mmCIF file of C-alpha atoms in Angstrom:
data_model
loop_
_atom_site.group_PDB
_atom_site.id
_atom_site.type_symbol
_atom_site.label_atom_id
_atom_site.label_comp_id
_atom_site.label_asym_id
_atom_site.label_seq_id
_atom_site.Cartn_x
_atom_site.Cartn_y
_atom_site.Cartn_z
ATOM 1 C CA MET A 27 0.087 0.027 0.119
ATOM 2 C CA PRO A 28 1.401 3.332 -0.956
ATOM 3 C CA ASP A 29 2.556 5.875 1.867
ATOM 4 C CA GLN A 30 -0.489 8.392 2.121
ATOM 5 C CA SER A 31 1.578 10.711 4.283
ATOM 6 C CA HIS A 32 2.334 14.046 2.856
ATOM 7 C CA THR A 33 5.422 16.120 3.657
ATOM 8 C CA HIS A 34 5.139 19.820 3.711
ATOM 9 C CA GLN A 35 8.073 21.668 2.388
ATOM 10 C CA VAL A 36 8.875 25.138 3.577
ATOM 11 C CA SER A 37 10.101 27.548 0.868
ATOM 12 C CA ALA A 38 13.188 29.698 1.794
ATOM 13 C CA SER A 39 12.577 33.300 2.530
ATOM 14 C CA VAL A 40 13.316 35.885 0.099
ATOM 15 C CA GLU A 41 16.360 37.054 2.059
ATOM 16 C CA GLN A 42 17.537 33.180 2.192
ATOM 17 C CA ARG A 43 17.183 32.910 -1.521
ATOM 18 C CA ALA A 44 19.065 36.304 -1.988
ATOM 19 C CA ALA A 45 21.920 34.950 0.059
ATOM 20 C CA ALA A 46 22.039 31.720 -1.720
ATOM 21 C CA ILE A 47 22.236 33.609 -5.075
ATOM 22 C CA GLU A 48 24.921 35.847 -3.757
ATOM 23 C CA ALA A 49 26.894 32.931 -2.446
ATOM 24 C CA VAL A 50 27.033 31.364 -5.783
ATOM 25 C CA PHE A 51 28.066 34.790 -7.350
ATOM 26 C CA ASP A 52 30.903 34.931 -4.694
ATOM 27 C CA ASP A 53 32.024 31.352 -5.424
ATOM 28 C CA ARG A 54 32.549 32.385 -9.139
ATOM 29 C CA GLY A 55 34.677 35.424 -8.058
ATOM 30 C CA MET A 56 31.868 37.850 -9.160
ATOM 31 C CA LYS A 57 30.997 40.792 -6.710
ATOM 32 C CA PRO A 58 27.137 41.289 -6.592
ATOM 33 C CA ARG A 59 27.129 43.427 -3.537
ATOM 34 C CA GLU A 60 29.675 45.648 -4.919
ATOM 35 C CA SER A 61 27.698 45.980 -8.273
ATOM 36 C CA VAL A 62 24.546 46.597 -6.449
ATOM 37 C CA GLU A 63 26.194 49.519 -4.405
ATOM 38 C CA GLU A 64 27.583 50.982 -7.571
ATOM 39 C CA LEU A 65 24.097 50.892 -9.263
ATOM 40 C CA GLU A 66 22.564 52.641 -6.044
ATOM 41 C CA ARG A 67 25.545 55.358 -6.174
ATOM 42 C CA LEU A 68 24.908 56.005 -9.844
ATOM 43 C CA ALA A 69 21.263 56.395 -9.306
ATOM 44 C CA ASP A 70 21.596 58.825 -6.492
ATOM 45 C CA GLU A 71 24.502 60.798 -7.851
ATOM 46 C CA GLN A 72 24.382 60.646 -11.475
ATOM 47 C CA TRP A 73 21.138 59.370 -12.961
ATOM 48 C CA VAL A 74 19.221 62.440 -11.633
ATOM 49 C CA PRO A 75 16.369 64.582 -13.308
ATOM 50 C CA GLN A 76 18.842 67.607 -13.195
ATOM 51 C CA ASN A 77 20.395 66.247 -16.216
ATOM 52 C CA GLY A 78 17.377 66.308 -18.370
ATOM 53 C CA ALA A 79 16.479 69.708 -16.767
ATOM 54 C CA ARG A 80 19.928 71.069 -18.219
ATOM 55 C CA VAL A 81 18.980 69.648 -21.431
ATOM 56 C CA VAL A 82 15.791 71.448 -21.508
ATOM 57 C CA ALA A 83 17.162 74.727 -20.190
ATOM 58 C CA ARG A 84 19.839 74.607 -23.062
ATOM 59 C CA ALA A 85 17.142 73.903 -25.610
ATOM 60 C CA TRP A 86 15.046 76.868 -24.297
ATOM 61 C CA THR A 87 17.988 79.365 -24.546
ATOM 62 C CA ASP A 88 20.093 78.036 -27.631
ATOM 63 C CA SER A 89 17.903 77.455 -30.814
ATOM 64 C CA ALA A 90 20.727 75.649 -32.688
ATOM 65 C CA PHE A 91 21.200 73.041 -29.771
ATOM 66 C CA ARG A 92 17.329 72.874 -29.840
ATOM 67 C CA ARG A 93 17.182 71.879 -33.504
ATOM 68 C CA ARG A 94 19.998 69.357 -32.962
ATOM 69 C CA LEU A 95 18.205 67.937 -29.985
ATOM 70 C CA LEU A 96 15.095 67.347 -31.765
ATOM 71 C CA THR A 97 17.083 66.007 -34.843
ATOM 72 C CA ASN A 98 19.231 63.457 -32.914
ATOM 73 C CA GLY A 99 18.684 63.532 -29.198
ATOM 74 C CA ARG A 100 21.407 61.281 -28.266
ATOM 75 C CA GLU A 101 24.167 63.021 -30.132
ATOM 76 C CA ALA A 102 22.809 66.577 -28.622
ATOM 77 C CA VAL A 103 23.013 65.381 -24.910
ATOM 78 C CA LEU A 104 26.469 64.104 -25.349
ATOM 79 C CA GLU A 105 27.395 67.669 -26.278
ATOM 80 C CA LEU A 106 26.619 68.411 -22.645
ATOM 81 C CA GLY A 107 28.757 65.677 -21.415
ATOM 82 C CA LEU A 108 25.780 63.431 -20.436
ATOM 83 C CA SER A 109 25.829 59.805 -21.440
ATOM 84 C CA MET A 110 23.427 57.121 -22.123
ATOM 85 C CA PRO A 111 23.775 53.478 -21.940
ATOM 86 C CA ALA A 112 24.823 51.678 -25.445
ATOM 87 C CA HIS A 113 21.369 49.833 -25.666
ATOM 88 C CA HIS A 114 19.645 53.272 -25.579
ATOM 89 C CA ARG A 115 20.474 53.588 -29.215
ATOM 90 C CA HIS A 116 18.073 56.248 -29.926
ATOM 91 C CA LEU A 117 16.886 59.427 -27.900
ATOM 92 C CA VAL A 118 13.709 61.015 -29.392
ATOM 93 C CA VAL A 119 13.011 64.397 -27.782
ATOM 94 C CA LEU A 120 9.208 65.215 -28.218
ATOM 95 C CA GLU A 121 8.379 68.985 -28.160
ATOM 96 C CA ASN A 122 5.377 70.125 -26.477
ATOM 97 C CA THR A 123 3.530 73.199 -27.991
ATOM 98 C CA LEU A 124 0.579 75.190 -26.472
ATOM 99 C CA THR A 125 -1.849 72.699 -28.618
ATOM 100 C CA LEU A 126 0.206 69.464 -28.226
ATOM 101 C CA GLN A 127 0.996 67.495 -25.258
ATOM 102 C CA ASN A 128 3.499 64.463 -25.612
ATOM 103 C CA VAL A 129 3.373 61.717 -23.165
ATOM 104 C CA ILE A 130 5.745 58.820 -22.590
ATOM 105 C CA VAL A 131 5.057 55.385 -21.245
ATOM 106 C CA CYS A 132 6.497 51.929 -21.453
ATOM 107 C CA THR A 133 3.790 49.477 -21.778
ATOM 108 C CA LEU A 134 5.976 46.296 -21.210
ATOM 109 C CA CYS A 135 7.747 47.492 -18.091
ATOM 110 C CA SER A 136 9.103 50.812 -16.979
ATOM 111 C CA CYS A 137 11.872 51.884 -19.217
ATOM 112 C CA THR A 138 12.882 55.599 -19.475
ATOM 113 C CA ALA A 139 15.892 57.565 -20.526
ATOM 114 C CA PHE A 140 16.866 57.081 -16.748
ATOM 115 C CA THR A 141 20.397 58.563 -17.163
ATOM 116 C CA LEU A 142 18.644 62.037 -18.016
ATOM 117 C CA ILE A 143 15.352 61.917 -16.275
ATOM 118 C CA GLY A 144 16.210 59.720 -13.382
ATOM 119 C CA LEU A 145 14.800 56.424 -12.369
ATOM 120 C CA PRO A 146 11.090 56.129 -13.097
ATOM 121 C CA PRO A 147 8.694 57.045 -10.322
ATOM 122 C CA ASP A 148 6.614 54.413 -8.823
ATOM 123 C CA TRP A 149 3.255 55.466 -10.605
ATOM 124 C CA TYR A 150 5.105 55.240 -14.031
ATOM 125 C CA LYS A 151 5.853 51.477 -13.225
ATOM 126 C CA ASP A 152 2.117 50.714 -12.108
ATOM 127 C CA LEU A 153 0.479 48.574 -14.632
ATOM 128 C CA GLU A 154 -2.800 50.780 -14.414
ATOM 129 C CA TYR A 155 -0.723 53.968 -15.595
ATOM 130 C CA ARG A 156 0.932 51.794 -18.311
ATOM 131 C CA ALA A 157 -2.386 50.494 -19.664
ATOM 132 C CA ARG A 158 -4.624 53.306 -19.266
ATOM 133 C CA VAL A 159 -2.504 56.221 -20.466
ATOM 134 C CA VAL A 160 -2.590 54.703 -23.893
ATOM 135 C CA ARG A 161 -6.234 54.248 -24.048
ATOM 136 C CA GLN A 162 -7.648 57.004 -21.738
ATOM 137 C CA SER A 163 -4.706 59.579 -21.894
ATOM 138 C CA ARG A 164 -6.758 62.836 -21.200
ATOM 139 C CA THR A 165 -8.628 61.063 -18.258
ATOM 140 C CA VAL A 166 -5.414 59.855 -16.736
ATOM 141 C CA LEU A 167 -3.515 63.114 -17.153
ATOM 142 C CA GLY A 168 -6.667 64.938 -15.332
ATOM 143 C CA GLU A 169 -6.450 62.489 -12.470
ATOM 144 C CA MET A 170 -2.842 63.474 -12.151
ATOM 145 C CA GLY A 171 -3.760 67.094 -12.044
ATOM 146 C CA LEU A 172 -3.019 68.097 -15.594
ATOM 147 C CA HIS A 173 -6.289 69.344 -17.198
ATOM 148 C CA LEU A 174 -5.866 70.153 -20.719
ATOM 149 C CA PRO A 175 -8.183 72.002 -23.139
ATOM 150 C CA PRO A 176 -10.268 69.681 -25.495
ATOM 151 C CA GLU A 177 -8.469 71.325 -28.366
ATOM 152 C CA THR A 178 -5.134 70.237 -27.266
ATOM 153 C CA GLU A 179 -3.833 66.961 -28.981
ATOM 154 C CA ILE A 180 -2.327 64.313 -26.774
ATOM 155 C CA ARG A 181 0.327 61.905 -28.271
ATOM 156 C CA VAL A 182 1.349 58.975 -26.190
ATOM 157 C CA TRP A 183 4.862 57.439 -27.020
ATOM 158 C CA ASP A 184 5.765 53.879 -26.101
ATOM 159 C CA THR A 185 9.309 53.132 -25.297
ATOM 160 C CA THR A 186 11.109 50.292 -27.302
ATOM 161 C CA ALA A 187 14.024 48.183 -26.812
ATOM 162 C CA ASP A 188 16.428 50.566 -28.173
ATOM 163 C CA THR A 189 14.550 53.996 -28.266
ATOM 164 C CA ARG A 190 13.999 56.166 -25.300
ATOM 165 C CA TYR A 191 11.799 59.409 -25.252
ATOM 166 C CA MET A 192 12.050 62.648 -23.283
ATOM 167 C CA VAL A 193 9.536 65.405 -23.432
ATOM 168 C CA LEU A 194 10.723 68.871 -24.090
ATOM 169 C CA PRO A 195 8.074 70.983 -22.057
ATOM 170 C CA VAL A 196 6.776 74.392 -23.140
ATOM 171 C CA GLN A 197 8.908 77.114 -21.469
ATOM 172 C CA PRO A 198 6.640 79.326 -19.257
ATOM 173 C CA PRO A 199 6.590 82.773 -20.937
ATOM 174 C CA GLU A 200 7.617 84.587 -17.727
ATOM 175 C CA THR A 201 10.947 82.767 -17.691
ATOM 176 C CA VAL A 202 12.110 84.001 -21.159
ATOM 177 C CA GLY A 203 15.618 85.513 -20.544
ATOM 178 C CA TRP A 204 16.358 83.874 -17.475
ATOM 179 C CA PRO A 205 19.849 82.114 -17.111
ATOM 180 C CA GLU A 206 20.182 78.606 -18.079
ATOM 181 C CA GLU A 207 20.838 77.636 -14.221
ATOM 182 C CA LYS A 208 17.714 79.309 -13.120
ATOM 183 C CA LEU A 209 15.651 77.478 -15.960
ATOM 184 C CA ALA A 210 17.002 74.197 -15.037
ATOM 185 C CA GLY A 211 15.697 74.792 -11.519
ATOM 186 C CA ILE A 212 11.962 74.935 -12.601
ATOM 187 C CA VAL A 213 11.925 71.700 -14.998
ATOM 188 C CA SER A 214 10.512 68.709 -13.216
ATOM 189 C CA LYS A 215 10.659 64.952 -14.063
ATOM 190 C CA ASP A 216 6.941 64.790 -14.601
ATOM 191 C CA SER A 217 7.285 67.616 -17.042
ATOM 192 C CA MET A 218 9.776 65.543 -18.929
ATOM 193 C CA ILE A 219 7.603 62.397 -18.865
ATOM 194 C CA GLY A 220 4.754 64.723 -20.232
ATOM 195 C CA VAL A 221 2.343 64.315 -17.169
ATOM 196 C CA ALA A 222 2.775 67.822 -16.118
ATOM 197 C CA ARG A 223 3.199 71.448 -17.554
ATOM 198 C CA LEU A 224 5.438 73.955 -16.010
#
């Protein structure tokens, strides 16, 4: 007669599983903890929205740079000493106008031009935002506090494996003539994603 007793296996905790993976890496001479610490440092110190704000401020004050930025975003940001990962082969900069609002999304996950606009906010990664902003963009923007007139066209751009987007917001008219540093101080991450206006 077969044994009818059941054994209950307890799964390892997340911490135990992470420690086991780290031990395997260590056994192979890899340094995962150092890599994670380096990524955290980069995110805190170098991959910040102030980078994109510098790009926007330069575009607002230098029409030749603006043209280059809209033609080939990746090459233009390199002029400012900013970098992008090799797999971000294209940076498309989307210019907002008084009658056009560009919005970016990654429907698959949460990809952004993170070296320019920083790591994505939690709401950007949320499945509801990713699904709804494509189908109900005006409603979603309104829920986020951006109420656009009916005549404003909304275009939603979905990130791909090798293409990243960044929105060039409309410059507030009262800021014309400000120096670049002061202009950069008013540019927000949300405005470079396209869910806010300045």
